[in-house]
mmCIF file of C-alpha atoms and ligand atoms in Angstrom:
data_model
loop_
_atom_site.group_PDB
_atom_site.id
_atom_site.type_symbol
_atom_site.label_atom_id
_atom_site.label_comp_id
_atom_site.label_asym_id
_atom_site.label_seq_id
_atom_site.Cartn_x
_atom_site.Cartn_y
_atom_site.Cartn_z
ATOM 1 C CA MET A 1 108.879 92.860 89.600
ATOM 2 C CA LEU A 2 107.489 94.482 92.821
ATOM 3 C CA LYS A 3 108.562 97.877 93.912
ATOM 4 C CA ILE A 4 107.529 99.665 97.096
ATOM 5 C CA ASN A 5 108.324 103.355 97.249
ATOM 6 C CA LYS A 6 107.922 105.709 100.254
ATOM 7 C CA MET A 7 104.943 103.768 101.472
ATOM 8 C CA CYS A 8 103.027 104.453 104.673
ATOM 9 C CA ALA A 9 100.566 102.084 106.183
ATOM 10 C CA CYS A 10 98.241 102.623 109.142
ATOM 11 C CA TYR A 11 95.340 101.083 111.210
ATOM 12 C CA GLY A 12 93.019 103.882 111.894
ATOM 13 C CA GLU A 13 95.019 106.668 113.536
ATOM 14 C CA SER A 14 97.915 104.446 114.294
ATOM 15 C CA SER A 15 100.772 104.668 111.726
ATOM 16 C CA VAL A 16 102.727 101.377 111.575
ATOM 17 C CA ILE A 17 104.858 101.655 108.350
ATOM 18 C CA ARG A 18 106.551 105.004 107.470
ATOM 19 C CA ASP A 19 108.278 105.753 104.162
ATOM 20 C CA LEU A 20 109.114 102.100 103.325
ATOM 21 C CA ASP A 21 111.150 101.330 100.170
ATOM 22 C CA LEU A 22 111.416 97.685 99.129
ATOM 23 C CA ASP A 23 112.308 96.046 95.874
ATOM 24 C CA VAL A 24 111.640 92.463 94.991
ATOM 25 C CA ALA A 25 113.757 91.710 91.690
ATOM 26 C CA ASP A 26 112.276 89.448 89.060
ATOM 27 C CA GLY A 27 113.006 85.689 89.577
ATOM 28 C CA LYS A 28 114.429 86.137 93.095
ATOM 29 C CA ILE A 29 113.448 84.735 96.609
ATOM 30 C CA VAL A 30 113.530 87.607 98.833
ATOM 31 C CA CYS A 31 112.941 87.503 102.726
ATOM 32 C CA LEU A 32 111.744 90.256 104.908
ATOM 33 C CA ILE A 33 112.736 89.501 108.453
ATOM 34 C CA GLY A 34 112.365 91.180 111.909
ATOM 35 C CA ARG A 35 111.086 90.608 115.393
ATOM 36 C CA ASN A 36 107.434 90.417 116.422
ATOM 37 C CA GLY A 37 105.317 93.484 115.985
ATOM 38 C CA VAL A 38 107.733 95.525 113.577
ATOM 39 C CA GLY A 39 105.154 95.575 110.732
ATOM 40 C CA LYS A 40 106.179 92.535 108.441
ATOM 41 C CA SER A 41 102.494 91.442 108.101
ATOM 42 C CA THR A 42 101.437 94.935 107.656
ATOM 43 C CA THR A 43 103.780 95.186 104.816
ATOM 44 C CA LEU A 44 102.315 92.213 103.027
ATOM 45 C CA LYS A 45 98.751 93.256 103.842
ATOM 46 C CA SER A 46 99.710 96.630 102.087
ATOM 47 C CA ILE A 47 100.859 94.767 99.092
ATOM 48 C CA MET A 48 97.488 92.943 99.115
ATOM 49 C CA GLY A 49 95.417 96.173 99.752
ATOM 50 C CA LEU A 50 94.146 94.855 103.063
ATOM 51 C CA VAL A 51 95.297 97.708 105.108
ATOM 52 C CA SER A 52 95.091 101.528 104.653
ATOM 53 C CA THR A 53 98.043 102.973 102.665
ATOM 54 C CA PRO A 54 97.493 106.660 102.564
ATOM 55 C CA GLU A 55 100.886 107.386 100.974
ATOM 56 C CA GLY A 56 103.454 106.024 98.652
ATOM 57 C CA SER A 57 103.690 103.785 95.575
ATOM 58 C CA ILE A 58 103.476 100.020 95.085
ATOM 59 C CA THR A 59 104.008 98.945 91.471
ATOM 60 C CA LEU A 60 103.921 95.286 89.824
ATOM 61 C CA ASP A 61 105.831 95.276 86.628
ATOM 62 C CA GLY A 62 105.307 99.068 86.459
ATOM 63 C CA THR A 63 101.609 99.023 87.007
ATOM 64 C CA GLU A 64 100.565 101.232 90.034
ATOM 65 C CA ILE A 65 98.413 99.055 92.325
ATOM 66 C CA ILE A 66 98.238 100.919 95.583
ATOM 67 C CA LYS A 67 94.691 101.952 95.032
ATOM 68 C CA MET A 68 93.580 98.806 93.538
ATOM 69 C CA PRO A 69 91.074 96.423 95.339
ATOM 70 C CA THR A 70 92.650 93.231 96.486
ATOM 71 C CA TYR A 71 90.672 91.090 93.939
ATOM 72 C CA ASP A 72 92.270 93.043 91.015
ATOM 73 C CA ARG A 73 95.785 92.572 92.645
ATOM 74 C CA VAL A 74 95.187 88.694 92.639
ATOM 75 C CA LYS A 75 94.165 88.909 89.049
ATOM 76 C CA LEU A 76 97.177 90.987 88.078
ATOM 77 C CA GLY A 77 99.331 88.082 89.512
ATOM 78 C CA ILE A 78 99.999 88.316 93.218
ATOM 79 C CA GLY A 79 99.510 85.061 95.197
ATOM 80 C CA TYR A 80 99.282 85.583 98.983
ATOM 81 C CA VAL A 81 99.536 82.965 101.832
ATOM 82 C CA PRO A 82 98.564 84.849 104.954
ATOM 83 C CA GLN A 83 99.915 84.292 108.429
ATOM 84 C CA GLY A 84 98.152 81.439 110.085
ATOM 85 C CA ARG A 85 97.345 80.048 106.800
ATOM 86 C CA ASP A 86 93.486 80.784 106.655
ATOM 87 C CA ILE A 87 92.302 77.845 105.002
ATOM 88 C CA PHE A 88 88.643 77.073 105.308
ATOM 89 C CA PRO A 89 88.397 74.290 107.845
ATOM 90 C CA GLN A 90 85.070 73.089 107.021
ATOM 91 C CA MET A 91 85.643 72.628 103.264
ATOM 92 C CA THR A 92 87.527 69.911 101.662
ATOM 93 C CA VAL A 93 91.072 70.135 100.412
ATOM 94 C CA GLN A 94 89.644 70.125 96.789
ATOM 95 C CA GLU A 95 87.074 72.801 97.677
ATOM 96 C CA ASN A 96 89.683 75.022 99.129
ATOM 97 C CA LEU A 97 91.743 74.799 95.923
ATOM 98 C CA GLU A 98 88.698 75.520 93.797
ATOM 99 C CA LEU A 99 88.126 78.750 95.795
ATOM 100 C CA GLY A 100 91.576 79.747 94.769
ATOM 101 C CA LEU A 101 90.792 79.159 91.190
ATOM 102 C CA GLN A 102 87.605 81.178 91.428
ATOM 103 C CA ALA A 103 89.546 84.101 93.095
ATOM 104 C CA ALA A 104 91.412 84.426 89.880
ATOM 105 C CA GLY A 105 88.721 83.622 87.494
ATOM 106 C CA LYS A 106 90.700 80.658 86.189
ATOM 107 C CA GLY A 107 87.944 77.960 85.711
ATOM 108 C CA LYS A 108 87.763 74.670 87.639
ATOM 109 C CA LYS A 109 90.870 72.558 86.646
ATOM 110 C CA ILE A 110 93.506 72.302 89.235
ATOM 111 C CA PRO A 111 96.788 72.376 87.414
ATOM 112 C CA ASP A 112 98.882 69.047 87.573
ATOM 113 C CA TYR A 113 101.906 70.748 88.789
ATOM 114 C CA ILE A 114 100.037 71.642 92.012
ATOM 115 C CA TYR A 115 99.708 67.929 92.748
ATOM 116 C CA ASP A 116 103.327 67.198 91.619
ATOM 117 C CA LEU A 117 104.612 69.882 94.105
ATOM 118 C CA PHE A 118 102.425 68.688 97.056
ATOM 119 C CA PRO A 119 101.606 65.101 96.669
ATOM 120 C CA ILE A 120 99.675 65.031 99.796
ATOM 121 C CA LEU A 121 96.989 67.037 98.339
ATOM 122 C CA PRO A 122 95.441 64.688 95.833
ATOM 123 C CA GLU A 123 95.666 61.931 98.577
ATOM 124 C CA PHE A 124 93.636 63.973 100.967
ATOM 125 C CA ALA A 125 91.473 65.691 98.308
ATOM 126 C CA LYS A 126 88.099 64.733 100.085
ATOM 127 C CA ARG A 127 89.475 65.427 103.635
ATOM 128 C CA ARG A 128 88.323 68.691 105.328
ATOM 129 C CA GLY A 129 90.946 71.370 105.594
ATOM 130 C CA GLY A 130 90.550 71.469 109.408
ATOM 131 C CA ASP A 131 91.439 67.914 109.782
ATOM 132 C CA LEU A 132 94.930 68.425 108.155
ATOM 133 C CA SER A 133 98.055 68.907 110.375
ATOM 134 C CA GLY A 134 99.614 72.359 110.474
ATOM 135 C CA GLY A 135 102.163 71.477 107.777
ATOM 136 C CA GLN A 136 99.580 70.015 105.471
ATOM 137 C CA GLN A 137 97.445 73.153 105.921
ATOM 138 C CA GLN A 138 100.445 75.259 105.014
ATOM 139 C CA GLN A 139 100.951 73.263 101.835
ATOM 140 C CA LEU A 140 97.194 73.649 101.126
ATOM 141 C CA ALA A 141 97.492 77.293 101.600
ATOM 142 C CA ILE A 142 100.422 77.640 99.288
ATOM 143 C CA ALA A 143 98.701 75.471 96.735
ATOM 144 C CA ARG A 144 95.579 77.601 97.010
ATOM 145 C CA ALA A 145 97.766 80.769 96.067
ATOM 146 C CA LEU A 146 99.479 79.002 93.370
ATOM 147 C CA VAL A 147 96.360 77.943 91.357
ATOM 148 C CA THR A 148 95.728 81.624 90.508
ATOM 149 C CA GLY A 149 98.816 81.417 88.448
ATOM 150 C CA PRO A 150 100.784 84.284 90.206
ATOM 151 C CA LYS A 151 103.880 86.116 88.894
ATOM 152 C CA ILE A 152 104.774 86.574 92.535
ATOM 153 C CA LEU A 153 104.002 84.655 95.597
ATOM 154 C CA ILE A 154 104.080 86.180 98.956
ATOM 155 C CA LEU A 155 104.085 84.202 102.152
ATOM 156 C CA ASP A 156 103.625 85.246 105.723
ATOM 157 C CA GLU A 157 105.760 83.130 108.142
ATOM 158 C CA PRO A 158 105.185 79.833 106.376
ATOM 159 C CA THR A 159 107.236 77.843 108.960
ATOM 160 C CA GLU A 160 105.308 79.199 112.047
ATOM 161 C CA GLY A 161 104.204 76.221 114.295
ATOM 162 C CA ILE A 162 105.458 73.407 111.838
ATOM 163 C CA GLN A 163 107.600 70.611 112.588
ATOM 164 C CA PRO A 164 111.167 70.707 111.233
ATOM 165 C CA SER A 165 110.877 67.768 108.757
ATOM 166 C CA ILE A 166 107.897 69.528 107.050
ATOM 167 C CA ILE A 167 109.541 72.928 107.186
ATOM 168 C CA GLN A 168 112.172 71.342 104.863
ATOM 169 C CA ASP A 169 109.495 69.961 102.480
ATOM 170 C CA ILE A 170 107.936 73.499 102.388
ATOM 171 C CA GLY A 171 111.360 75.112 101.780
ATOM 172 C CA ARG A 172 112.025 72.603 98.898
ATOM 173 C CA ALA A 173 108.591 73.291 97.387
ATOM 174 C CA ILE A 174 109.084 76.997 97.481
ATOM 175 C CA LYS A 175 112.415 76.708 95.756
ATOM 176 C CA ARG A 176 110.796 74.469 92.938
ATOM 177 C CA VAL A 177 108.114 77.060 92.485
ATOM 178 C CA ASN A 178 110.834 79.625 92.093
ATOM 179 C CA LYS A 179 113.258 77.721 89.745
ATOM 180 C CA GLU A 180 110.908 75.439 87.857
ATOM 181 C CA LEU A 181 107.836 77.685 87.442
ATOM 182 C CA GLY A 182 109.905 80.921 87.457
ATOM 183 C CA ILE A 183 107.724 82.614 89.982
ATOM 184 C CA THR A 184 109.170 85.410 92.099
ATOM 185 C CA VAL A 185 108.876 84.914 95.845
ATOM 186 C CA LEU A 186 108.601 87.335 98.791
ATOM 187 C CA ILE A 187 108.716 85.644 102.309
ATOM 188 C CA VAL A 188 108.195 87.146 105.671
ATOM 189 C CA GLU A 189 109.937 84.952 108.280
ATOM 190 C CA GLN A 190 111.429 84.925 111.812
ATOM 191 C CA TYR A 191 113.129 81.467 111.412
ATOM 192 C CA LEU A 192 116.626 82.646 110.435
ATOM 193 C CA ASP A 193 118.111 79.299 109.349
ATOM 194 C CA PHE A 194 115.203 78.757 106.858
ATOM 195 C CA VAL A 195 115.615 82.328 105.503
ATOM 196 C CA LEU A 196 119.435 81.911 105.105
ATOM 197 C CA ASN A 197 118.865 78.666 103.285
ATOM 198 C CA ILE A 198 116.273 79.847 100.808
ATOM 199 C CA SER A 199 116.703 83.478 100.101
ATOM 200 C CA ASP A 200 118.672 85.555 97.476
ATOM 201 C CA TYR A 201 118.342 88.822 99.245
ATOM 202 C CA ILE A 202 117.297 89.880 102.778
ATOM 203 C CA TYR A 203 115.497 92.918 104.311
ATOM 204 C CA ILE A 204 115.601 93.394 107.956
ATOM 205 C CA MET A 205 112.783 95.601 109.508
ATOM 206 C CA GLU A 206 112.693 97.364 112.732
ATOM 207 C CA LYS A 207 109.716 99.353 113.930
ATOM 208 C CA GLY A 208 108.093 100.018 110.570
ATOM 209 C CA ASN A 209 111.137 100.499 108.393
ATOM 210 C CA ILE A 210 114.035 98.676 106.853
ATOM 211 C CA VAL A 211 117.304 99.011 108.763
ATOM 212 C CA MET A 212 119.562 96.685 106.870
ATOM 213 C CA GLN A 213 119.490 94.855 103.534
ATOM 214 C CA GLY A 214 121.676 92.822 101.131
ATOM 215 C CA GLU A 215 122.306 89.752 99.310
ATOM 216 C CA THR A 216 121.978 86.702 101.625
ATOM 217 C CA ASP A 217 125.544 85.465 101.223
ATOM 218 C CA LYS A 218 127.156 88.947 101.790
ATOM 219 C CA LEU A 219 125.124 89.823 104.969
ATOM 220 C CA PRO A 220 126.972 89.477 108.340
ATOM 221 C CA ALA A 221 125.153 86.501 109.551
ATOM 222 C CA GLU A 222 126.104 87.008 113.289
ATOM 223 C CA GLU A 223 124.871 90.625 113.271
ATOM 224 C CA VAL A 224 121.733 89.617 111.566
ATOM 225 C CA GLN A 225 121.229 86.847 114.201
ATOM 226 C CA LYS A 226 121.671 89.502 116.941
ATOM 227 C CA MET A 227 119.123 91.848 115.531
ATOM 228 C CA MET A 228 116.613 88.968 115.506
ATOM 229 C CA THR A 229 117.037 87.981 119.081
ATOM 230 C CA GLU A 230 118.090 91.068 121.225
HETATM 231 N N1 ADP B 1 94.349 95.092 113.068
HETATM 232 C C1 ADP B 1 95.399 95.938 113.604
HETATM 233 N N2 ADP B 1 94.836 96.999 114.337
HETATM 234 C C2 ADP B 1 95.682 97.903 114.975
HETATM 235 N N3 ADP B 1 97.075 97.497 115.181
HETATM 236 C C3 ADP B 1 97.463 96.515 114.557
HETATM 237 C C4 ADP B 1 96.705 95.674 113.784
HETATM 238 N N4 ADP B 1 97.459 94.581 113.237
HETATM 239 C C5 ADP B 1 98.676 94.745 113.834
HETATM 240 N N5 ADP B 1 98.714 96.090 114.534
HETATM 241 C C6 ADP B 1 99.884 96.627 115.097
HETATM 242 O O1 ADP B 1 100.767 97.039 113.995
HETATM 243 C C7 ADP B 1 102.137 96.696 114.385
HETATM 244 C C8 ADP B 1 102.789 95.741 113.259
HETATM 245 O O2 ADP B 1 102.092 94.592 113.324
HETATM 246 P P1 ADP B 1 102.439 93.490 112.229
HETATM 247 O O3 ADP B 1 102.550 94.004 110.936
HETATM 248 O O4 ADP B 1 101.423 92.365 112.513
HETATM 249 O O5 ADP B 1 103.914 92.968 112.787
HETATM 250 P P2 ADP B 1 104.795 91.557 112.414
HETATM 251 O O6 ADP B 1 104.042 90.894 111.325
HETATM 252 O O7 ADP B 1 106.130 92.173 112.153
HETATM 253 O O8 ADP B 1 104.750 90.839 113.817
HETATM 254 C C9 ADP B 1 102.037 96.107 115.814
HETATM 255 O O9 ADP B 1 102.436 97.063 116.658
HETATM 256 C C10 ADP B 1 100.503 95.606 115.789
HETATM 257 O O10 ADP B 1 100.289 95.675 117.319
HETATM 258 MG MG1 MG B 2 103.354 88.951 111.327
#
């Protein structure tokens, strides 16, 4: 589905990712984990075309996208939920979702499965995004990415700053998105329990590159834990 090959990413003169290879197989939930500042968000921004990627390749179902503008990547089927959620606080829940639809040129009708996945959203349709709790904003941000009808959904730290009961709701919703809608998922996370519970495959990043990877149930959990905390 998504293949990153020998990719480099930088902010101005400062190179953050070097020679990164990463594969997200069709239909899987893949997690990219690692400590603060190693380059996880930069990797997702590279996939979206939001940072400079002077070298390498990123393909989506075989189509090279590394030079495409962000807008075209969304149209091609990548849904992105940024770190910190970035919903529009002054706009209503409904308006936030409609903006997602516009981004993909998909008309004005919000698909029913969105409200089925996140029942609080129709309830709060007229509320301002900024008045929702962190967990509700996260659900709105995921819904906004899903209305574009993506093939792959990428999420940057969806559990950050969210209370445990809501984290479970979000985990269940992501699993349903994957199993019922058949959408491939790539998640950047630091919360290991969540990762072990949700993922099929894990990549571990240190200082701009992958240092370990494997199927979730085959990775040595203790060693992974150590790499995340030391
Ligand atoms: N806009 C930016 N300009 C310059 N450096 C940045 C910018 N954003 C992030 N960085 C640097 O890039 C590195 C990787 O950051 P990031 O991808 O956000 O890490 P992570 O998401 O793993 O915490 C860090 O050293 C960070 O300071
Ligand atoms: Mg980050």
